GROMACS .gro file of C-alpha atoms in nm:
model
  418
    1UNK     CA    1  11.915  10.077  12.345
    2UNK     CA    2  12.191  10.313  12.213
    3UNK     CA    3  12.287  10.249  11.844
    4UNK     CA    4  12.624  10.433  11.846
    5UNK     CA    5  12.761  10.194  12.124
    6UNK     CA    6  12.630   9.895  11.891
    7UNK     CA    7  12.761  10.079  11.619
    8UNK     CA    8  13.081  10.125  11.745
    9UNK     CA    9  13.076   9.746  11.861
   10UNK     CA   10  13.026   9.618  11.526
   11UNK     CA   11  13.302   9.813  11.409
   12UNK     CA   12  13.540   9.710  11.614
   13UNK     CA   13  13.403   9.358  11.542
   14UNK     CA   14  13.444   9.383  11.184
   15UNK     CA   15  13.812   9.454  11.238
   16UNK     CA   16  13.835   9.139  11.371
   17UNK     CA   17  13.678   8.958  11.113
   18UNK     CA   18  13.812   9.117  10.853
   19UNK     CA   19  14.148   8.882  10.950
   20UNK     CA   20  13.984   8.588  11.094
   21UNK     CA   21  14.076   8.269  10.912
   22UNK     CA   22  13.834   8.076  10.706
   23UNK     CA   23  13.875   7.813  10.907
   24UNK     CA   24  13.775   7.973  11.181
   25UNK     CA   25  13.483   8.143  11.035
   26UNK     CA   26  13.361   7.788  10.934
   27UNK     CA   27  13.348   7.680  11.273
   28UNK     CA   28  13.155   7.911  11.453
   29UNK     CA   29  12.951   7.847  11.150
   30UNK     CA   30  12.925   7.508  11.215
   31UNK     CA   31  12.844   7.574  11.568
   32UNK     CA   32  12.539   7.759  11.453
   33UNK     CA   33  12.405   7.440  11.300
   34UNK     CA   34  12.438   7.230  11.552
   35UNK     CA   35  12.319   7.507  11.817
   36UNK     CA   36  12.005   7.557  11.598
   37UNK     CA   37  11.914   7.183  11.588
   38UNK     CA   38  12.045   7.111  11.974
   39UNK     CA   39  11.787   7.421  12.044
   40UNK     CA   40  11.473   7.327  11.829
   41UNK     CA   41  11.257   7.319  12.096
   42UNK     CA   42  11.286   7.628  12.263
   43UNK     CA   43  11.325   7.804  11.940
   44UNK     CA   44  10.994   7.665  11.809
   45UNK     CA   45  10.831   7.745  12.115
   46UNK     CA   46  10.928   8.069  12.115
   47UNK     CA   47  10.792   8.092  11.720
   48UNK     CA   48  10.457   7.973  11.843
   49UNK     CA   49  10.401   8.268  12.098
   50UNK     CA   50  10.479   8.477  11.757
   51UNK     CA   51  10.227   8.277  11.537
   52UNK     CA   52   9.961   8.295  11.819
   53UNK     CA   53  10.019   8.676  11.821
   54UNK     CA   54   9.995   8.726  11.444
   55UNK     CA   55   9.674   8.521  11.455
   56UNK     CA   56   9.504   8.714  11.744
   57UNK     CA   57   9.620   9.042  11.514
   58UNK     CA   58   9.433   8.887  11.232
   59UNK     CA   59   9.697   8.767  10.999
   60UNK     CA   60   9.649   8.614  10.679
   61UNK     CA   61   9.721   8.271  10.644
   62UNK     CA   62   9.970   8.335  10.372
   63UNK     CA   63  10.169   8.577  10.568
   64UNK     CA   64  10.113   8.359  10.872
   65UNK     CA   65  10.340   8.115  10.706
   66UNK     CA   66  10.617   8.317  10.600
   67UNK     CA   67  10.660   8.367  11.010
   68UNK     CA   68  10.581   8.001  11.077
   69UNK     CA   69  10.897   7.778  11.212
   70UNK     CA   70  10.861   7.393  11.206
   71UNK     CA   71  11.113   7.098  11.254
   72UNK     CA   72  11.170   7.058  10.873
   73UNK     CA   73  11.208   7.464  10.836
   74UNK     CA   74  11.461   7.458  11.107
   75UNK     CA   75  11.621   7.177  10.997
   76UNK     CA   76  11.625   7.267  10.636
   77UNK     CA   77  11.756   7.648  10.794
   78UNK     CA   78  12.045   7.440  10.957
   79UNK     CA   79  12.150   7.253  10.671
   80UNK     CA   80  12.167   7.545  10.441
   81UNK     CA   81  12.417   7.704  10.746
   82UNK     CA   82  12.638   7.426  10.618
   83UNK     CA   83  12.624   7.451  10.326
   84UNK     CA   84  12.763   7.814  10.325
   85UNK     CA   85  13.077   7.573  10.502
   86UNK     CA   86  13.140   7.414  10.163
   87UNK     CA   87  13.099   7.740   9.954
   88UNK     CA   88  13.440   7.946   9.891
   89UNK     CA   89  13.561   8.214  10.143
   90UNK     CA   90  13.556   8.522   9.868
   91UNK     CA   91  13.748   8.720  10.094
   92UNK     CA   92  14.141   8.751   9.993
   93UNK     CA   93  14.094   8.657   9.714
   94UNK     CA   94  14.222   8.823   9.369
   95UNK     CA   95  13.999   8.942   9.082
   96UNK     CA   96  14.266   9.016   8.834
   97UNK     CA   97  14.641   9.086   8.815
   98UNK     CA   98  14.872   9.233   8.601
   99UNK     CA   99  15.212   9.381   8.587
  100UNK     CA  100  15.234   9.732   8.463
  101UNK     CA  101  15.560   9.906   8.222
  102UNK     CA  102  15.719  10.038   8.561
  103UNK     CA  103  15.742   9.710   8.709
  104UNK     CA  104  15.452   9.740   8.942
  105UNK     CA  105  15.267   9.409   8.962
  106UNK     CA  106  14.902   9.523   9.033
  107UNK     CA  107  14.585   9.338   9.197
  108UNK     CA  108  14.215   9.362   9.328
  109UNK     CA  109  14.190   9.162   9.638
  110UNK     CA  110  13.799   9.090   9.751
  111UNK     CA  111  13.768   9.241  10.151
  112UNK     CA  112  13.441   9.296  10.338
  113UNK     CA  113  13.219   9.541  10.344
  114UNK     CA  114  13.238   9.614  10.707
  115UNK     CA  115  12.932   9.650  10.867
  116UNK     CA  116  12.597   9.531  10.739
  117UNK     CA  117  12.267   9.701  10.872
  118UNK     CA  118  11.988   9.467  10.770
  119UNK     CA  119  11.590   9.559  10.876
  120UNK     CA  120  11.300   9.319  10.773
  121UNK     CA  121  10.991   9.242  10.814
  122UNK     CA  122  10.840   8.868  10.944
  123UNK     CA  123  11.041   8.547  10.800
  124UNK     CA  124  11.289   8.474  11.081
  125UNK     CA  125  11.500   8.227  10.881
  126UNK     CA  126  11.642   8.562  10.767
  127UNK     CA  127  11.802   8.641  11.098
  128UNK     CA  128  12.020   8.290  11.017
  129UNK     CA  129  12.087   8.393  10.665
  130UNK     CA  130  12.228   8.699  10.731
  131UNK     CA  131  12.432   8.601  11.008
  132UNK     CA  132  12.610   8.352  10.803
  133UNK     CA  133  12.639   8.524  10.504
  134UNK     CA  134  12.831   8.807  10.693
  135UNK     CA  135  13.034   8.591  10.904
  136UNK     CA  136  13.136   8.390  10.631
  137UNK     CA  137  13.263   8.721  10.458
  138UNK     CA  138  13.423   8.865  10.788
  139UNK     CA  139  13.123   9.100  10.791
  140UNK     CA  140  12.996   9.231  11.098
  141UNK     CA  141  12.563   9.282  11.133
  142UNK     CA  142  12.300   9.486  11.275
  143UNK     CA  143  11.986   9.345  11.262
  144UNK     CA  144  11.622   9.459  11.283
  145UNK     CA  145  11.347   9.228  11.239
  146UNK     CA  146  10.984   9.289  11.285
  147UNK     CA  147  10.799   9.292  11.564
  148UNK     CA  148  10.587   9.031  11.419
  149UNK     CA  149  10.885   8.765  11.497
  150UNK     CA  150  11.040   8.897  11.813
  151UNK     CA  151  11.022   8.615  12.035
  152UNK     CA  152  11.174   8.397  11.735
  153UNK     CA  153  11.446   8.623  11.638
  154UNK     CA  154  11.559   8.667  12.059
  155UNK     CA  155  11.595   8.273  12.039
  156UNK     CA  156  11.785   8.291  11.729
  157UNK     CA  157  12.016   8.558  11.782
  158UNK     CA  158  12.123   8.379  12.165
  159UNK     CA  159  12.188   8.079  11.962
  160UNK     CA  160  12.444   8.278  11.708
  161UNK     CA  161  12.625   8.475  11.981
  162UNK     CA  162  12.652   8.150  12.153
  163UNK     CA  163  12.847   7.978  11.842
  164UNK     CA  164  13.020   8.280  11.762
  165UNK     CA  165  13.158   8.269  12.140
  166UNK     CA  166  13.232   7.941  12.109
  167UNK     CA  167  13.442   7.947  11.834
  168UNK     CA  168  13.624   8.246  11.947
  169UNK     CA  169  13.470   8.565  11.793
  170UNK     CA  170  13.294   8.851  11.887
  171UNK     CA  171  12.952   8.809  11.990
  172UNK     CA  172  12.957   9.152  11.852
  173UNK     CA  173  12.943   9.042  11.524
  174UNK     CA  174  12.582   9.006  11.485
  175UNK     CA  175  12.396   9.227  11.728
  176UNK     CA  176  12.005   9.271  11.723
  177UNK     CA  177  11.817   9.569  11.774
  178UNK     CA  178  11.548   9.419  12.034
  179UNK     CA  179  11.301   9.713  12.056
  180UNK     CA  180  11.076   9.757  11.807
  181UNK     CA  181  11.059  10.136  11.791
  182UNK     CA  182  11.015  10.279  11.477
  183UNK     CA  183  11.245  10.567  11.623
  184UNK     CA  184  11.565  10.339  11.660
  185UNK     CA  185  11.499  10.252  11.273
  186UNK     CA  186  11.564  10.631  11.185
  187UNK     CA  187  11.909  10.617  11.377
  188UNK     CA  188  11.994  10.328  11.230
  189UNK     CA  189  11.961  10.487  10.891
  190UNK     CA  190  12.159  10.753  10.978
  191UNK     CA  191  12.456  10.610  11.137
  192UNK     CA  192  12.738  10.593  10.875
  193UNK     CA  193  12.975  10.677  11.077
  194UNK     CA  194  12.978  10.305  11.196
  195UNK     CA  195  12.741  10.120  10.924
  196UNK     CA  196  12.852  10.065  10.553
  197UNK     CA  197  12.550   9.932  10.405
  198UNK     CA  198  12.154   9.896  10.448
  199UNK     CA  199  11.974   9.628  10.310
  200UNK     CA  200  11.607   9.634  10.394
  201UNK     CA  201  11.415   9.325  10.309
  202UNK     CA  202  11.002   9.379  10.276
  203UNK     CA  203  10.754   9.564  10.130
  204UNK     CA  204  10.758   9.874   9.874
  205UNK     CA  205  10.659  10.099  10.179
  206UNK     CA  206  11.047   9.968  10.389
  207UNK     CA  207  11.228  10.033  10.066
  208UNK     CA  208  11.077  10.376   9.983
  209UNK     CA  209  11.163  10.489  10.383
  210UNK     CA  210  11.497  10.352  10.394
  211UNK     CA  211  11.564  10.499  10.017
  212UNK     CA  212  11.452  10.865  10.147
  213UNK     CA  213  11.591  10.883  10.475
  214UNK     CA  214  11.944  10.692  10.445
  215UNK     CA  215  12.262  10.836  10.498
  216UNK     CA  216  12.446  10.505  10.410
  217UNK     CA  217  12.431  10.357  10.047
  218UNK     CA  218  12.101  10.128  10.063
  219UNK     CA  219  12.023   9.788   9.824
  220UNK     CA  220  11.673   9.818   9.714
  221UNK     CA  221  11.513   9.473   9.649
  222UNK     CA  222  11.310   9.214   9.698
  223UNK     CA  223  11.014   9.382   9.581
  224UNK     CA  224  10.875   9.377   9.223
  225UNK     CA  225  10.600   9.241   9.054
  226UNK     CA  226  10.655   8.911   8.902
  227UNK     CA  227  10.542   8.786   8.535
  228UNK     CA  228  10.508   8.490   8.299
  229UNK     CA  229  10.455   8.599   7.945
  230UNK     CA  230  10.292   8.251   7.800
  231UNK     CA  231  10.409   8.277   7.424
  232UNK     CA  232  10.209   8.159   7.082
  233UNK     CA  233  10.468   7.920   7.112
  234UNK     CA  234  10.442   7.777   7.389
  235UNK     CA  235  10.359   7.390   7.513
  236UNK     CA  236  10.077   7.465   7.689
  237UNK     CA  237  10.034   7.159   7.859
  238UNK     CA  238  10.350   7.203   8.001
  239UNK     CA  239  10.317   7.559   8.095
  240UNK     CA  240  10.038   7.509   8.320
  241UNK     CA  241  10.284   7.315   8.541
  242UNK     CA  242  10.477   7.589   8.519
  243UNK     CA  243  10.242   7.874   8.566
  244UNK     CA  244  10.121   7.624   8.894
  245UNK     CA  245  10.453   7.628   9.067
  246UNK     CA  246  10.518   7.957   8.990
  247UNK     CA  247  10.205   8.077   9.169
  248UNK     CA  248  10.089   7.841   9.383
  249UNK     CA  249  10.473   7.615   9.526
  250UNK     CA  250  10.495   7.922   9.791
  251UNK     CA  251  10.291   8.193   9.687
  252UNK     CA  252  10.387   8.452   9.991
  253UNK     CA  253  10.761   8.453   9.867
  254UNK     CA  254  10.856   8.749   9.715
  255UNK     CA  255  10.963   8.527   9.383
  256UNK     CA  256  10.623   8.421   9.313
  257UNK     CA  257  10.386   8.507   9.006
  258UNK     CA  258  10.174   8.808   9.030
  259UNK     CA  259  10.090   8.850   8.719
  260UNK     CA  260   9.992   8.633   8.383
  261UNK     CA  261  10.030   8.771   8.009
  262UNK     CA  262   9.892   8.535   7.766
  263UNK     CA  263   9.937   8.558   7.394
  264UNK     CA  264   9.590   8.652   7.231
  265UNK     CA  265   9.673   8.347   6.982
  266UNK     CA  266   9.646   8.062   7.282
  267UNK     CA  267   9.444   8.264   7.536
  268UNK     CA  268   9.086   8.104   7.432
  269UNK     CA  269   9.275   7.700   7.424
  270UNK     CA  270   9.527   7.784   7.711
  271UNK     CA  271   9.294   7.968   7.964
  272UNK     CA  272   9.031   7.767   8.072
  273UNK     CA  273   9.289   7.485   8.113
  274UNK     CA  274   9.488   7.714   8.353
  275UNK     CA  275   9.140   7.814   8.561
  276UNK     CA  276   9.082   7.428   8.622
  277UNK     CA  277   9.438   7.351   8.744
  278UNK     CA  278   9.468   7.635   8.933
  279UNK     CA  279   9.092   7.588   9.113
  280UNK     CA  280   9.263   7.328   9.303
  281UNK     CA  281   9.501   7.521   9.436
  282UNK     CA  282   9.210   7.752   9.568
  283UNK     CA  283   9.391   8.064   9.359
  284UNK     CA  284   9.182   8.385   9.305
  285UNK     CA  285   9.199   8.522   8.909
  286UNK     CA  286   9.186   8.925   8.849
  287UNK     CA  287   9.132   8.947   8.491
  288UNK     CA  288   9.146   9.193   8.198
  289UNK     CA  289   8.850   9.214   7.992
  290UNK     CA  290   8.970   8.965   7.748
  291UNK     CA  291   9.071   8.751   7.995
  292UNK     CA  292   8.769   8.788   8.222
  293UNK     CA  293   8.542   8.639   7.912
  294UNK     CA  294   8.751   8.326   7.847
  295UNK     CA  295   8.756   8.272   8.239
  296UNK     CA  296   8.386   8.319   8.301
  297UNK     CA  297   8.205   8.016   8.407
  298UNK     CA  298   8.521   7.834   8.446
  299UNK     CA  299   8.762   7.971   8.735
  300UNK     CA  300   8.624   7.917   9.097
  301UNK     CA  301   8.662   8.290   9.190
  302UNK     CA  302   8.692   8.562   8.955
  303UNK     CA  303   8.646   8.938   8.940
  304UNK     CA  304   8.756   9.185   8.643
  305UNK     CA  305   9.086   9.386   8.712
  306UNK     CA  306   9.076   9.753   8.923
  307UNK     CA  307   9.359   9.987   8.901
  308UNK     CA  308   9.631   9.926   9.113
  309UNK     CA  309   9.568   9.518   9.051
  310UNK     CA  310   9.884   9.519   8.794
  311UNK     CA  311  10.090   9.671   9.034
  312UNK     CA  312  10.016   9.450   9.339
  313UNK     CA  313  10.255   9.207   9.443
  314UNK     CA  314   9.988   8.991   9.581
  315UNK     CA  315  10.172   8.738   9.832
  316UNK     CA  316   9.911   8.517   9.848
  317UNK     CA  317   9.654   8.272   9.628
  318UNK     CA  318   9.567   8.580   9.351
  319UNK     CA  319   9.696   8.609   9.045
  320UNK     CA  320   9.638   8.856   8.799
  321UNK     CA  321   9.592   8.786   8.425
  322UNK     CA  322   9.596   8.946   8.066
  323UNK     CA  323   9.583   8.849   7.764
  324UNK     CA  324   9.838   9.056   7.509
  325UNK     CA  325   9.898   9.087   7.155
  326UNK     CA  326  10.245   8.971   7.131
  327UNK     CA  327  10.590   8.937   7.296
  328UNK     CA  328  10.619   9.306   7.245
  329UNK     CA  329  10.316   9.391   7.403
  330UNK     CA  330  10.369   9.165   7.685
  331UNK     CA  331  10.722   9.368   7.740
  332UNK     CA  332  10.578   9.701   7.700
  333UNK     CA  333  10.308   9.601   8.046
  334UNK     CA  334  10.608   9.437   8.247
  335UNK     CA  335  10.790   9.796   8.170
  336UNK     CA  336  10.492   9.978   8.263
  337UNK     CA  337  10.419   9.736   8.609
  338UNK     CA  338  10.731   9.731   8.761
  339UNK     CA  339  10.930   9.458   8.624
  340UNK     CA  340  11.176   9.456   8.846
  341UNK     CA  341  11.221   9.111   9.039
  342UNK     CA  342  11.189   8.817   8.839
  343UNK     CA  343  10.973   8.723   8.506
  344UNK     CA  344  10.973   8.475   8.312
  345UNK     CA  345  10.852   8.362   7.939
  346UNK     CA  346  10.726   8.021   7.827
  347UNK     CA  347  10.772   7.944   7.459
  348UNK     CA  348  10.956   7.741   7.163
  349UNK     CA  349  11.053   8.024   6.975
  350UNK     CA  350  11.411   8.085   6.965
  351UNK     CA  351  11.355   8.416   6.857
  352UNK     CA  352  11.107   8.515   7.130
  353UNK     CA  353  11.330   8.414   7.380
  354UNK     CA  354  11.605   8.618   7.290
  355UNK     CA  355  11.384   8.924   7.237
  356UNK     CA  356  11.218   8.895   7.623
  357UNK     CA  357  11.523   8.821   7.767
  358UNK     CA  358  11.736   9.103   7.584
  359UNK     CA  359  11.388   9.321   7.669
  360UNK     CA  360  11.277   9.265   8.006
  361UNK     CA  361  11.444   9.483   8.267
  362UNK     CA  362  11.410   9.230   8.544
  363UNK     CA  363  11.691   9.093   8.796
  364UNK     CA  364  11.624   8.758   8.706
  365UNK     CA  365  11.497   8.629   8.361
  366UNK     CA  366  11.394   8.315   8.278
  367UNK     CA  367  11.310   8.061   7.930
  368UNK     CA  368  11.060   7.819   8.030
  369UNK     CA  369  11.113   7.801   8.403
  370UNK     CA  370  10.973   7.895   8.719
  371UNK     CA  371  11.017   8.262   8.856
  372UNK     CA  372  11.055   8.071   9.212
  373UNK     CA  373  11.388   7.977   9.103
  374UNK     CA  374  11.488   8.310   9.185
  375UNK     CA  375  11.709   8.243   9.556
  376UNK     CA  376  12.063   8.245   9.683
  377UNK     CA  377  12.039   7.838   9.739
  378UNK     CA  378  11.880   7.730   9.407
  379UNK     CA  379  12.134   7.961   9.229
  380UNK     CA  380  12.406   7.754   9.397
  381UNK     CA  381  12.507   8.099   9.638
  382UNK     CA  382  12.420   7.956   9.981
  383UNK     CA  383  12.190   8.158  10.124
  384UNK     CA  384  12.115   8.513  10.021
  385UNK     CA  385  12.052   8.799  10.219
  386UNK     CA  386  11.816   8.963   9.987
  387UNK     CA  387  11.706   8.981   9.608
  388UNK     CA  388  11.895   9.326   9.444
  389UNK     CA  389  11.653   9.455   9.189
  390UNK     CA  390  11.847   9.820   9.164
  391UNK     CA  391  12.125   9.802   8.898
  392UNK     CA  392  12.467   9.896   9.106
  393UNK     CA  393  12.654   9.679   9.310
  394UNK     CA  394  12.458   9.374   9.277
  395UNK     CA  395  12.194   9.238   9.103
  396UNK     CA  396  11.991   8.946   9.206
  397UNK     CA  397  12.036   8.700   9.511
  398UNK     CA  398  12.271   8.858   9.698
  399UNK     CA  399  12.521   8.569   9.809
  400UNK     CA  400  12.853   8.585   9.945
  401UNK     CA  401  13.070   8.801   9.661
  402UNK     CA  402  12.817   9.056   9.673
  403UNK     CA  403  12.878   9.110  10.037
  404UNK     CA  404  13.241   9.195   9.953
  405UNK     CA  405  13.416   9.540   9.786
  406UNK     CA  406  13.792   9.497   9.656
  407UNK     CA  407  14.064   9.716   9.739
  408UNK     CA  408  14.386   9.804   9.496
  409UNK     CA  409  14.678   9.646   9.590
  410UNK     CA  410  14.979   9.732   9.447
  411UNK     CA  411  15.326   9.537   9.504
  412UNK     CA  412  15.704   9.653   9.352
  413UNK     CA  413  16.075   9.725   9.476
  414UNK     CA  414  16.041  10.041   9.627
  415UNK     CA  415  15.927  10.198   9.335
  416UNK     CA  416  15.892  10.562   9.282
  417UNK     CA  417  15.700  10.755   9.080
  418UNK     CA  418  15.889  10.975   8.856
   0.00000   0.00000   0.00000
C-alpha cells in the first residue's frame, strides 16, 4: 500500500466534502444503513472467521466480545447511522457574531477538520462510527483497525464506499489501510502533509506510541482507570445496583468500573452486600487490606491487591476495591491512579458532591450514576469516535462539533485598515 497516494486521496476528498450539502451527506448516510442491514449476512460471516481466529489465538472471552458482531449489534450499529441523520450538520454554522467600531461585522463559522487518521484495536462497530461521524462533518478518514477484525472491517468498509458511491461522493472519503504492518502505522503517523488529526482508540501502550512518534496533533483517550467513590452518605441499597451496572452491564468497555473506594464508615454494612450481588455476576474482587477482611468468607473469588492492580484497567469481570477514609482520601487515590476517563460518586450529601465533582480530574463525572453512561449516543452526540481524556480540543465523547475547527470570517464594504 502507499500512504501518500491515500493521503493525497483523502485530501482531495475532503475538499469535496468540505462543500457537500447536508442533504447530501445524509443520504449516503442513509445508504450506509440500509447497505449494512441489506448485507448482514456476509458481514457476519465474515466476523465469524475473525471470532474463530481470536479464539484459536486464545482470546479472552471478554475481549472476544468486544470483536463479536450479531444481528442485534448490527442492527443496533445501523440504527445509530441514522440517528447521526437527525442530529445537526455543525458545519457552516456560526459560533458568535459581532460588529466591530470600523464597521466590520465579524464571525466564527464551524468547518472540518480535514482529514481524520483513526487506528484501533478490535471493536469493528468503530469502523461505522467513524465513517459517519466524518462524513457527516465533511471529514475525510483513514482508517486502521486491528488485525484482530480484518475480515469484518474489509466487509464494512465495501459497504461504506458502496453508499458513499451511491450517493455521489468520493469513495475516497473513508479509505482503509488493509495490511496490518506495524510499519505502515509509523507512516501514517508521520504524514501531515495530508492528515490533520490522529485519534487512536485502545490501550495505554497505542496512545503512548502514537503520542511519541506523531507528527500530526494526536487525541489521547479512551484509556483511564475508572472509579466509584461509595460515600458515608450513600443509599447503599441502591448503590449496589449501581456499582453492578457499572462493572458488570459490559465490563470490556473502556467506561466500565475498575476500581471501588468505599467510605471506612459503610465499608463493614456495604461490603459484604456488594460481594453477594456481584458473585452472580461471576466478578473477581482485588482488595486492600481493609477491604480484603470484610470480603473474606463472603466474595466467590478473592485475592489481596499487588502493585500495579490500581492502575489496571481490567476489561473484564475484576474489580478492584478499597476502602478510604473520606471523600478526600478517595480523591487523593483517583489523582494518584489515573483518573482520567470517567468516575463517579454515590452519596446524599450535597456537599460531597460538589467537592468530588469540583475535585476529580476526570472527563466525565458523575452524582449517583453509572460510569457506563460515558458514550457519544447516551450523551445525545450520535456516535462518538472516541472518549478525549487530554484537556485541549475536546474533552469527552467526541461527537460531531468536536470533529470541526472554526475559521474567522470577516464581512464589510471594502474596508481598509487605516
Amino acid at each position: 500500500m502507499n500512504l501518500e497516494h491515500m493521503g493525497k486521496a483523502a485530501q482531495q476528498a475532503a475538499f469535496e466534502l468540505a462543500t457537500a450539502a447536508t442533504a447530501q451527506k445524509n443520504q449516503a448516510l442513509a445508504i450506509i444503513a440500509d447497505e449494512l442491514e441489506a448485507n448482514k449476512d456476509v458481514i457476519l460471516a465474515a466476523n465469524a472467521k475473525d471470532i474463530e481466529a481470536a479464539r484459536e489465538t486464545g482470546m479472552t472471552d471478554a475481549l472476544i466480545d468486544r470483536l463479536l458482531l450479531n444481528e442485534t449489534r448490527l442492527s443496533g450499529i445501523a440504527s445509530d447511522v441514522r440517528n447521526v441523520i437527525g442530529l445537526s450538520d455543525p458545519v457552516g454554522a456560526e459560533l458568535d457574531s459581532r460588529v466591530l467600531e470600523n464597521g466590520m461585522r465579524l464571525s466564527r463559522r464551524r468547518v472540518p477538520l480535514g482529514v481524520v487518521g483513526v487506528i484501533y484495536e478490535a471493536r469493528p462497530n468503530v469502523t461505522i462510527d467513524i465513517a459517519a461521524l466524518c462524513l457527516k462533518t465533511g471529514n475525510a478518514s483513514i482508517l486502521r483497525g486491528g488485525r484482530e477484525t480484518f475480515h469484518s472491517n474489509m466487509e464494512l468498509v465495501k459497504v461504506i464506499q458502496l453508499a458513499l458511491e451511491k450517493a455521489g461522493l468520493p469513495a475516497a472519503s473513508v479509505q482503509y489501510i488493509e495490511k496490518p504492518d506495524r510499519e505502515l502505522v509509523s507512516q501514517l503517523l508521520k504524514l501531515d502533509q495530508y492528515v490533520d488529526m490522529i485519534i487512536p482508540r485502545g490501550g495505554a501502550g497505542l496512545h503512548k506510541m502514537c503520542k511519541e512518534n506523531s507528527t500530526i496533533p494526536v487525541i489521547i483517550g479512551g484509556f483511564g482507570i475508572s472509579h466509584i467513590y461509595v460515600d458515608h452518605s450513600a443509599d447503599l441499597a441502591r448503590s449496589l445496583d449501581v456499582v453492578e451496572n457499572a462493572k458488570a452491564q459490559r465490563p470490556s468497555a473502556c467506561n466500565a468500573l475498575d476500581t471501588l473506594l468505599v467510605s471506612e464508615q459503610v465499608a463493614e454494612a456495604f461490603l459484604p452486600r456488594l460481594a453477594e450481588r456481584l458473585n452472580s455476576s461471576n466478578v473477581a474482587l482485588v482488595a486492600d487490606e481493609a477491604a480484603y477482611e470484610l470480603l473474606e468468607g463472603k466474595a466467590a473469588e478473592l485475592r489481596r491487591v499487588v502493585d500495579g492492580d490500581f492502575d489496571t484497567e481490567w476489561l473484564s469481570y475484576t474489580l478492584g476495591v478499597k476502602v478510604v477514609h473520606d471523600v478526600q482520601e478517595a480523591i487523593a487515590h483517583m489523582r494518584k491512579h489515573n483518573a482520567s476517563h470517567s468516575d463517579a460518586i454515590l452519596t446524599n450529601n450535597i456537599q460531597s458532591a460538589e467537592q468530588f465533582v469540583n475535585a476529580a480530574g476526570s472527563a466525565a463525572v458523575y452524582v449517583n450514576a453509572s460510569t457506563r453512561f460515558t458514550d457519544g449516543a447516551q450523551f445525545g452526540l450520535g456516535a462518538e469516535v472516541a472518549v478525549s481524556t487530554q484537556k485541549l480540543h475536546a474533552r469527552g465523547p467526541m461527537g460531531l462539533e468536536e470533529l470541526t475547527s472554526y475559521k474567522w470570517v470577516g464581512q464589510a464594504d471594502y474596508l481598509v485598515r487605516p
